[in-house]
Amino acid sequence: MAAESSKQFWKRSAKLPGSIQPVYGAQHPPLDPRLTKNFIKERSKGNTLPLKNKKASSFHEFARNTSDAWDIGDDEDEDFSSSFQTLNSKVAKATAAQVLENHSKLRVKPERAQSALSDMPTNCKVIKSSSEAQLSRSPEDACVRNALHKQQSLPLRPIIPLVARISDQNASGAPPMTVREKTRLEKFRQLLSSHNTDLDELRKCSWPGVPREVRPVTWRLLSGYLPANKERRKLTLQRKREEYFGFIEQYYDSRNEEHHQDTYRQIHIDIPRTNPLIPLFQQPLVQEIFERILFIWAIRHPASGYVQGINDLVTPFFVVFLSEHVEEDVENFDVTTLSQDVLRSIEADSFWCMSKLLDGIQDNYTFAQPGIQKKVKALEELVSRIDEQVHNHFRKYEVEYLQFAFRWMNNLLMRELPLRCTIRLWDTYQSEPEGFSHFHLYVCAAFLIKWRKEILDEEDFQVNPWGAAPLVGRRVGDIIAPVGWFMCRWLNIKQ
């Protein structure tokens, strides 16, 4: 019966102009129209406008015009004051006191509620229905019990603070790991802790990305810098690091000699241009480390020497090996706070891993860079097979692949992608047998196909308002400008 009468009450209250509408989250019912039924009838007779001409306010209108669910709007002050005059003071005060108790945590304004209680008259009569008179011993007790019964019959809604999800994050601000991420991390740790790491299985697990916690040791293994045998790793690291700093002692002073001056000068010019927007790479100590790494590699590989673009290839390794000793934001970390031994380890490991990478693509940087020429030609053939329409569009407007793809091959897309995307992409590159030399072609082709619609809509790739040389490469780069955002989405990068 209570549920049925409550349902009927909501139906009737929706038709009453100026009545209190049900509010989401309310813990007490609006005023019962059965208590004020006679008053409304009497008041409607004295109104200048007929009751039927007034439009019933909807819940959405009420919500839009109310800043606080428990505040009284200006247009309803008169209705409330008149309604209160028809209620017994004990009933109203008991109901209001119970409301204040239940809503002490819902931004109730106590001063306003107390003011309303103090302004209530004490000499009014109670208007009761016949059913209420039969169920109660006194009019006051019946109204109080009825109001409290309705209040308790409504379900309680839990209050969820807006900052609940923020409190779930860890100290670094990164979202907590999911069950799947924890499972993958545990699998990596099992592979890496085994006596002989299964490199094929490690590559398979690394293809969709390597967890940050195990990325440094995984990269050392995938690049061939560390052996799969766990017992030999410590001795190998010690031996290779000592070997690198032996090169420093033997060759680094020759940077001032005449036959090495051009190489060192070019390295010294390019280092400040490496990721200029990241504070980490603008620190003098980091730039000195990069100068030593690049100079030693150049004089040990005279067939190519130093070529612009090689400086970019050091940064992912340096950041990954630095993250092994840093828990906070690496891009803004002050490396002077690290010990000399840690810095030497990071420098040597970055040199050897970069050397392993360049061993597979060294023909990209020899005279006339034949490796890049071959890769650009392979990209052209690949696009002609998988999307002939895009390929013919380039031919129609005399766009040469070398004009926009040369930098993609020379810098391995590092100038087009944010550093965190490059690190994630290199997880996959290193898990492939020839990731940097062959798989990279398919990534470049995927970019062209991803933005094929924008490319096909472009009809003038050589527009240059200043009348200088054609800027085809820059124009294609502008078309594929969202590549960084696309890579973040594609690679599902969170860190």
GROMACS .gro file of C-alpha atoms in nm, residues 57-419:
model
  363
   57SER     CA    1   0.723   2.304  -1.418
   58SER     CA    2   0.924   1.998  -1.522
   59PHE     CA    3   1.213   1.846  -1.331
   60HIS     CA    4   1.468   1.967  -1.588
   61GLU     CA    5   1.335   2.323  -1.560
   62PHE     CA    6   1.359   2.299  -1.185
   63ALA     CA    7   1.716   2.170  -1.205
   64ARG     CA    8   1.825   2.445  -1.445
   65ASN     CA    9   1.680   2.719  -1.226
   66THR     CA   10   1.822   2.583  -0.901
   67SER     CA   11   2.190   2.615  -0.814
   68ASP     CA   12   2.158   2.414  -0.495
   69ALA     CA   13   1.912   2.128  -0.447
   70TRP     CA   14   1.827   2.252  -0.101
   71ASP     CA   15   1.798   2.625  -0.175
   72ILE     CA   16   1.461   2.789  -0.225
   73GLY     CA   17   1.418   2.983  -0.545
   74ASP     CA   18   1.294   3.342  -0.538
   75ASP     CA   19   0.985   3.255  -0.734
   76GLU     CA   20   0.884   2.991  -0.479
   77ASP     CA   21   0.938   3.190  -0.160
   78GLU     CA   22   0.576   3.298  -0.149
   79ASP     CA   23   0.450   2.942  -0.202
   80PHE     CA   24   0.668   2.808   0.076
   81SER     CA   25   0.577   3.078   0.325
   82SER     CA   26   0.207   3.024   0.257
   83SER     CA   27   0.240   2.647   0.283
   84PHE     CA   28   0.421   2.670   0.613
   85GLN     CA   29   0.134   2.871   0.758
   86THR     CA   30  -0.100   2.574   0.705
   87LEU     CA   31   0.122   2.324   0.888
   88ASN     CA   32   0.159   2.254   1.255
   89SER     CA   33   0.488   2.388   1.391
   90LYS     CA   34   0.579   2.058   1.560
   91VAL     CA   35   0.535   1.863   1.237
   92ALA     CA   36   0.738   2.107   1.028
   93LYS     CA   37   1.017   2.138   1.284
   94ALA     CA   38   1.044   1.761   1.329
   95THR     CA   39   1.066   1.707   0.953
   96ALA     CA   40   1.317   1.988   0.903
   97ALA     CA   41   1.534   1.863   1.190
   98GLN     CA   42   1.541   1.515   1.039
   99VAL     CA   43   1.632   1.662   0.699
  100LEU     CA   44   1.922   1.857   0.850
  101GLU     CA   45   2.049   1.545   1.021
  102ASN     CA   46   2.040   1.335   0.704
  103HIS     CA   47   2.192   1.605   0.480
  104SER     CA   48   2.467   1.743   0.697
  105LYS     CA   49   2.715   1.617   0.435
  106LEU     CA   50   2.530   1.744   0.129
  107ARG     CA   51   2.617   2.115   0.149
  108VAL     CA   52   2.308   2.203   0.354
  109LYS     CA   53   2.308   2.561   0.467
  110PRO     CA   54   2.235   2.540   0.843
  111GLU     CA   55   2.190   2.913   0.892
  112ARG     CA   56   1.916   2.921   0.631
  113ALA     CA   57   1.743   2.616   0.774
  114GLN     CA   58   1.754   2.756   1.126
  115SER     CA   59   1.616   3.083   0.998
  116ALA     CA   60   1.325   2.901   0.837
  117LEU     CA   61   1.253   2.717   1.162
  118SER     CA   62   1.258   3.033   1.367
  119ASP     CA   63   1.018   3.208   1.129
  120MET     CA   64   0.753   2.934   1.146
  121PRO     CA   65   0.426   3.028   1.315
  122THR     CA   66   0.315   2.832   1.621
  123ASN     CA   67  -0.060   2.874   1.601
  124CYS     CA   68  -0.154   2.695   1.278
  125LYS     CA   69  -0.380   2.398   1.233
  126VAL     CA   70  -0.311   2.063   1.071
  127ILE     CA   71  -0.512   1.957   0.767
  128LYS     CA   72  -0.543   1.576   0.778
  129SER     CA   73  -0.701   1.317   0.556
  130SER     CA   74  -0.956   1.070   0.694
  131SER     CA   75  -0.717   0.778   0.666
  132GLU     CA   76  -0.455   0.957   0.875
  133ALA     CA   77  -0.712   1.031   1.145
  134GLN     CA   78  -0.796   0.665   1.183
  135LEU     CA   79  -0.432   0.550   1.211
  136SER     CA   80  -0.308   0.804   1.465
  137ARG     CA   81  -0.387   0.895   1.821
  138SER     CA   82  -0.309   1.264   1.770
  139PRO     CA   83  -0.276   1.480   1.459
  140GLU     CA   84   0.083   1.579   1.544
  141ASP     CA   85   0.207   1.222   1.594
  142ALA     CA   86   0.039   1.104   1.275
  143CYS     CA   87   0.206   1.368   1.060
  144VAL     CA   88   0.545   1.307   1.215
  145ARG     CA   89   0.522   0.930   1.170
  146ASN     CA   90   0.394   0.968   0.814
  147ALA     CA   91   0.677   1.202   0.713
  148LEU     CA   92   0.946   0.988   0.873
  149HIS     CA   93   0.802   0.668   0.724
  150LYS     CA   94   0.818   0.814   0.374
  151GLN     CA   95   1.168   0.940   0.437
  152GLN     CA   96   1.294   0.599   0.551
  153SER     CA   97   1.122   0.418   0.264
  154LEU     CA   98   1.339   0.594   0.003
  155PRO     CA   99   1.667   0.413  -0.083
  156LEU     CA  100   1.990   0.575   0.035
  157ARG     CA  101   2.227   0.676  -0.244
  158PRO     CA  102   2.600   0.665  -0.171
  159ILE     CA  103   2.790   0.989  -0.218
  160ILE     CA  104   3.097   0.941  -0.441
  161PRO     CA  105   3.350   1.226  -0.418
  162LEU     CA  106   3.480   1.370  -0.742
  163VAL     CA  107   3.843   1.308  -0.640
  164ALA     CA  108   3.795   0.937  -0.578
  165ARG     CA  109   3.977   0.832  -0.893
  166ILE     CA  110   4.266   1.070  -0.827
  167SER     CA  111   4.330   0.903  -0.493
  168ASP     CA  112   4.363   0.569  -0.671
  169GLN     CA  113   4.673   0.686  -0.857
  170ASN     CA  114   5.022   0.620  -0.732
  171ALA     CA  115   5.272   0.884  -0.623
  172SER     CA  116   5.403   0.943  -0.975
  173GLY     CA  117   5.056   1.023  -1.108
  174ALA     CA  118   5.052   0.723  -1.345
  175PRO     CA  119   4.739   0.509  -1.343
  176PRO     CA  120   4.764   0.181  -1.152
  177MET     CA  121   4.853  -0.129  -1.352
  178THR     CA  122   4.572  -0.348  -1.474
  179VAL     CA  123   4.562  -0.722  -1.412
  180ARG     CA  124   4.679  -0.783  -1.768
  181GLU     CA  125   4.976  -0.547  -1.724
  182LYS     CA  126   5.075  -0.715  -1.398
  183THR     CA  127   5.057  -1.055  -1.566
  184ARG     CA  128   5.279  -0.939  -1.854
  185LEU     CA  129   5.530  -0.788  -1.613
  186GLU     CA  130   5.547  -1.111  -1.417
  187LYS     CA  131   5.606  -1.308  -1.738
  188PHE     CA  132   5.894  -1.076  -1.834
  189ARG     CA  133   6.049  -1.118  -1.491
  190GLN     CA  134   6.028  -1.495  -1.516
  191LEU     CA  135   6.197  -1.491  -1.858
  192LEU     CA  136   6.472  -1.256  -1.746
  193SER     CA  137   6.540  -1.445  -1.421
  194SER     CA  138   6.577  -1.784  -1.587
  195HIS     CA  139   6.924  -1.936  -1.619
  196ASN     CA  140   6.916  -1.900  -1.999
  197THR     CA  141   6.664  -1.649  -2.128
  198ASP     CA  142   6.460  -1.771  -2.423
  199LEU     CA  143   6.526  -1.485  -2.665
  200ASP     CA  144   6.259  -1.599  -2.910
  201GLU     CA  145   5.997  -1.591  -2.637
  202LEU     CA  146   6.134  -1.258  -2.513
  203ARG     CA  147   6.096  -1.109  -2.862
  204LYS     CA  148   5.742  -1.242  -2.883
  205CYS     CA  149   5.651  -1.081  -2.550
  206SER     CA  150   5.827  -0.754  -2.641
  207TRP     CA  151   5.647  -0.700  -2.971
  208PRO     CA  152   5.338  -0.535  -2.813
  209GLY     CA  153   5.559  -0.330  -2.578
  210VAL     CA  154   5.797  -0.380  -2.287
  211PRO     CA  155   5.700  -0.278  -1.931
  212ARG     CA  156   5.898   0.017  -1.805
  213GLU     CA  157   6.032  -0.175  -1.506
  214VAL     CA  158   6.216  -0.434  -1.720
  215ARG     CA  159   6.283  -0.232  -2.035
  216PRO     CA  160   6.655  -0.156  -1.968
  217VAL     CA  161   6.765  -0.520  -1.929
  218THR     CA  162   6.528  -0.630  -2.209
  219TRP     CA  163   6.679  -0.381  -2.452
  220ARG     CA  164   7.030  -0.494  -2.363
  221LEU     CA  165   6.934  -0.853  -2.441
  222LEU     CA  166   6.739  -0.779  -2.760
  223SER     CA  167   7.015  -0.561  -2.902
  224GLY     CA  168   7.272  -0.838  -2.848
  225TYR     CA  169   7.468  -0.637  -2.593
  226LEU     CA  170   7.407  -0.890  -2.313
  227PRO     CA  171   7.424  -1.272  -2.339
  228ALA     CA  172   7.119  -1.487  -2.272
  229ASN     CA  173   7.304  -1.669  -1.993
  230LYS     CA  174   7.227  -1.492  -1.667
  231GLU     CA  175   7.558  -1.582  -1.499
  232ARG     CA  176   7.762  -1.416  -1.774
  233ARG     CA  177   7.576  -1.083  -1.776
  234LYS     CA  178   7.751  -0.916  -1.486
  235LEU     CA  179   8.098  -0.997  -1.617
  236THR     CA  180   7.997  -0.890  -1.968
  237LEU     CA  181   7.872  -0.552  -1.846
  238GLN     CA  182   8.188  -0.494  -1.649
  239ARG     CA  183   8.412  -0.590  -1.940
  240LYS     CA  184   8.224  -0.382  -2.203
  241ARG     CA  185   8.207  -0.075  -1.983
  242GLU     CA  186   8.579  -0.089  -1.913
  243GLU     CA  187   8.641  -0.136  -2.285
  244TYR     CA  188   8.440   0.176  -2.372
  245PHE     CA  189   8.624   0.397  -2.126
  246GLY     CA  190   8.947   0.252  -2.259
  247PHE     CA  191   8.844   0.399  -2.596
  248ILE     CA  192   8.783   0.733  -2.424
  249GLU     CA  193   9.131   0.738  -2.277
  250GLN     CA  194   9.286   0.630  -2.605
  251TYR     CA  195   9.097   0.838  -2.863
  252TYR     CA  196   8.900   1.123  -2.710
  253ASP     CA  197   9.194   1.360  -2.682
  254SER     CA  198   9.246   1.331  -3.058
  255ARG     CA  199   8.932   1.540  -3.116
  256ASN     CA  200   9.157   1.845  -3.127
  257GLU     CA  201   9.380   1.699  -3.395
  258GLU     CA  202   9.348   1.838  -3.744
  259HIS     CA  203   9.210   1.525  -3.915
  260HIS     CA  204   8.935   1.492  -3.651
  261GLN     CA  205   8.846   1.858  -3.609
  262ASP     CA  206   8.572   1.858  -3.873
  263THR     CA  207   8.404   1.554  -3.718
  264TYR     CA  208   8.414   1.695  -3.367
  265ARG     CA  209   8.299   2.038  -3.482
  266GLN     CA  210   7.991   1.891  -3.653
  267ILE     CA  211   7.909   1.681  -3.346
  268HIS     CA  212   7.951   1.986  -3.123
  269ILE     CA  213   7.706   2.180  -3.343
  270ASP     CA  214   7.444   1.904  -3.361
  271ILE     CA  215   7.432   1.809  -2.992
  272PRO     CA  216   7.239   2.121  -2.874
  273ARG     CA  217   6.988   2.060  -3.156
  274THR     CA  218   6.906   1.713  -3.022
  275ASN     CA  219   6.553   1.728  -2.875
  276PRO     CA  220   6.584   2.100  -2.792
  277LEU     CA  221   6.245   2.107  -2.616
  278ILE     CA  222   6.342   1.843  -2.357
  279PRO     CA  223   6.536   1.996  -2.064
  280LEU     CA  224   6.731   1.675  -2.001
  281PHE     CA  225   6.926   1.706  -2.326
  282GLN     CA  226   7.014   2.071  -2.268
  283GLN     CA  227   7.218   1.997  -1.957
  284PRO     CA  228   7.593   2.046  -2.015
  285LEU     CA  229   7.681   1.714  -1.853
  286VAL     CA  230   7.444   1.523  -2.083
  287GLN     CA  231   7.581   1.701  -2.389
  288GLU     CA  232   7.934   1.606  -2.289
  289ILE     CA  233   7.827   1.243  -2.263
  290PHE     CA  234   7.672   1.257  -2.609
  291GLU     CA  235   7.982   1.418  -2.756
  292ARG     CA  236   8.201   1.138  -2.626
  293ILE     CA  237   7.965   0.865  -2.747
  294LEU     CA  238   7.932   1.007  -3.099
  295PHE     CA  239   8.300   1.091  -3.139
  296ILE     CA  240   8.419   0.746  -3.030
  297TRP     CA  241   8.172   0.579  -3.263
  298ALA     CA  242   8.274   0.802  -3.556
  299ILE     CA  243   8.647   0.734  -3.533
  300ARG     CA  244   8.584   0.359  -3.487
  301HIS     CA  245   8.371   0.353  -3.805
  302PRO     CA  246   8.573   0.551  -4.062
  303ALA     CA  247   8.370   0.413  -4.354
  304SER     CA  248   8.081   0.634  -4.254
  305GLY     CA  249   8.211   0.861  -3.982
  306TYR     CA  250   7.967   1.095  -3.814
  307VAL     CA  251   7.658   1.194  -4.015
  308GLN     CA  252   7.380   1.425  -3.906
  309GLY     CA  253   7.096   1.214  -3.770
  310ILE     CA  254   7.309   0.969  -3.575
  311ASN     CA  255   7.291   1.204  -3.276
  312ASP     CA  256   6.916   1.135  -3.249
  313LEU     CA  257   6.974   0.760  -3.220
  314VAL     CA  258   7.150   0.796  -2.884
  315THR     CA  259   6.858   0.957  -2.701
  316PRO     CA  260   6.621   0.656  -2.663
  317PHE     CA  261   6.896   0.438  -2.516
  318PHE     CA  262   7.013   0.713  -2.283
  319VAL     CA  263   6.660   0.775  -2.152
  320VAL     CA  264   6.583   0.405  -2.103
  321PHE     CA  265   6.904   0.333  -1.914
  322LEU     CA  266   6.861   0.650  -1.710
  323SER     CA  267   6.510   0.543  -1.611
  324GLU     CA  268   6.667   0.237  -1.445
  325HIS     CA  269   6.800   0.471  -1.174
  326VAL     CA  270   6.527   0.737  -1.174
  327GLU     CA  271   6.166   0.695  -1.066
  328GLU     CA  272   6.043   1.046  -1.140
  329ASP     CA  273   6.006   1.235  -1.466
  330VAL     CA  274   6.316   1.153  -1.669
  331GLU     CA  275   6.279   1.439  -1.917
  332ASN     CA  276   6.325   1.698  -1.639
  333PHE     CA  277   6.569   1.506  -1.423
  334ASP     CA  278   6.896   1.668  -1.311
  335VAL     CA  279   7.169   1.414  -1.390
  336THR     CA  280   7.420   1.590  -1.164
  337THR     CA  281   7.246   1.425  -0.868
  338LEU     CA  282   7.358   1.080  -0.986
  339SER     CA  283   7.686   0.922  -0.885
  340GLN     CA  284   7.980   0.906  -1.122
  341ASP     CA  285   7.961   0.528  -1.145
  342VAL     CA  286   7.594   0.537  -1.248
  343LEU     CA  287   7.661   0.797  -1.516
  344ARG     CA  288   7.951   0.597  -1.654
  345SER     CA  289   7.734   0.285  -1.675
  346ILE     CA  290   7.457   0.473  -1.858
  347GLU     CA  291   7.706   0.623  -2.102
  348ALA     CA  292   7.880   0.294  -2.183
  349ASP     CA  293   7.555   0.100  -2.225
  350SER     CA  294   7.413   0.372  -2.453
  351PHE     CA  295   7.724   0.358  -2.669
  352TRP     CA  296   7.723  -0.020  -2.713
  353CYS     CA  297   7.349  -0.050  -2.781
  354MET     CA  298   7.362   0.235  -3.033
  355SER     CA  299   7.657   0.062  -3.199
  356LYS     CA  300   7.457  -0.263  -3.225
  357LEU     CA  301   7.171  -0.073  -3.389
  358LEU     CA  302   7.397   0.104  -3.639
  359ASP     CA  303   7.567  -0.221  -3.734
  360GLY     CA  304   7.246  -0.318  -3.914
  361ILE     CA  305   7.190   0.013  -4.093
  362GLN     CA  306   7.542   0.152  -4.133
  363ASP     CA  307   7.498   0.180  -4.511
  364ASN     CA  308   7.247   0.456  -4.435
  365TYR     CA  309   7.539   0.678  -4.337
  366THR     CA  310   7.820   0.582  -4.572
  367PHE     CA  311   7.914   0.793  -4.876
  368ALA     CA  312   7.604   0.893  -5.079
  369GLN     CA  313   7.397   0.704  -4.818
  370PRO     CA  314   7.304   0.410  -5.043
  371GLY     CA  315   7.110   0.241  -4.764
  372ILE     CA  316   6.859   0.527  -4.748
  373GLN     CA  317   6.832   0.533  -5.126
  374LYS     CA  318   6.742   0.163  -5.130
  375LYS     CA  319   6.491   0.197  -4.845
  376VAL     CA  320   6.313   0.490  -5.007
  377LYS     CA  321   6.287   0.293  -5.331
  378ALA     CA  322   6.153  -0.005  -5.136
  379LEU     CA  323   5.893   0.221  -4.972
  380GLU     CA  324   5.781   0.344  -5.314
  381GLU     CA  325   5.737  -0.013  -5.439
  382LEU     CA  326   5.554  -0.112  -5.123
  383VAL     CA  327   5.304   0.174  -5.146
  384SER     CA  328   5.247   0.106  -5.516
  385ARG     CA  329   5.138  -0.248  -5.428
  386ILE     CA  330   4.920  -0.180  -5.124
  387ASP     CA  331   4.762   0.151  -5.234
  388GLU     CA  332   4.802   0.220  -5.604
  389GLN     CA  333   4.578   0.525  -5.586
  390VAL     CA  334   4.809   0.709  -5.344
  391HIS     CA  335   5.112   0.607  -5.547
  392ASN     CA  336   4.958   0.738  -5.871
  393HIS     CA  337   4.858   1.059  -5.695
  394PHE     CA  338   5.222   1.123  -5.607
  395ARG     CA  339   5.327   1.050  -5.966
  396LYS     CA  340   5.056   1.274  -6.107
  397TYR     CA  341   5.183   1.575  -5.912
  398GLU     CA  342   5.551   1.482  -5.954
  399VAL     CA  343   5.615   1.409  -5.588
  400GLU     CA  344   5.932   1.207  -5.531
  401TYR     CA  345   5.937   0.976  -5.229
  402LEU     CA  346   6.291   1.085  -5.154
  403GLN     CA  347   6.165   1.439  -5.093
  404PHE     CA  348   5.968   1.342  -4.783
  405ALA     CA  349   6.090   0.994  -4.687
  406PHE     CA  350   6.463   1.068  -4.668
  407ARG     CA  351   6.434   1.207  -4.315
  408TRP     CA  352   6.207   0.920  -4.214
  409MET     CA  353   6.489   0.678  -4.294
  410ASN     CA  354   6.777   0.896  -4.179
  411ASN     CA  355   6.628   0.966  -3.833
  412LEU     CA  356   6.402   0.659  -3.800
  413LEU     CA  357   6.099   0.891  -3.756
  414MET     CA  358   6.247   1.045  -3.442
  415ARG     CA  359   6.185   1.398  -3.575
  416GLU     CA  360   5.818   1.315  -3.635
  417LEU     CA  361   5.740   1.130  -3.308
  418PRO     CA  362   5.753   1.228  -2.941
  419LEU     CA  363   6.035   1.058  -2.754
   0.00000   0.00000   0.00000
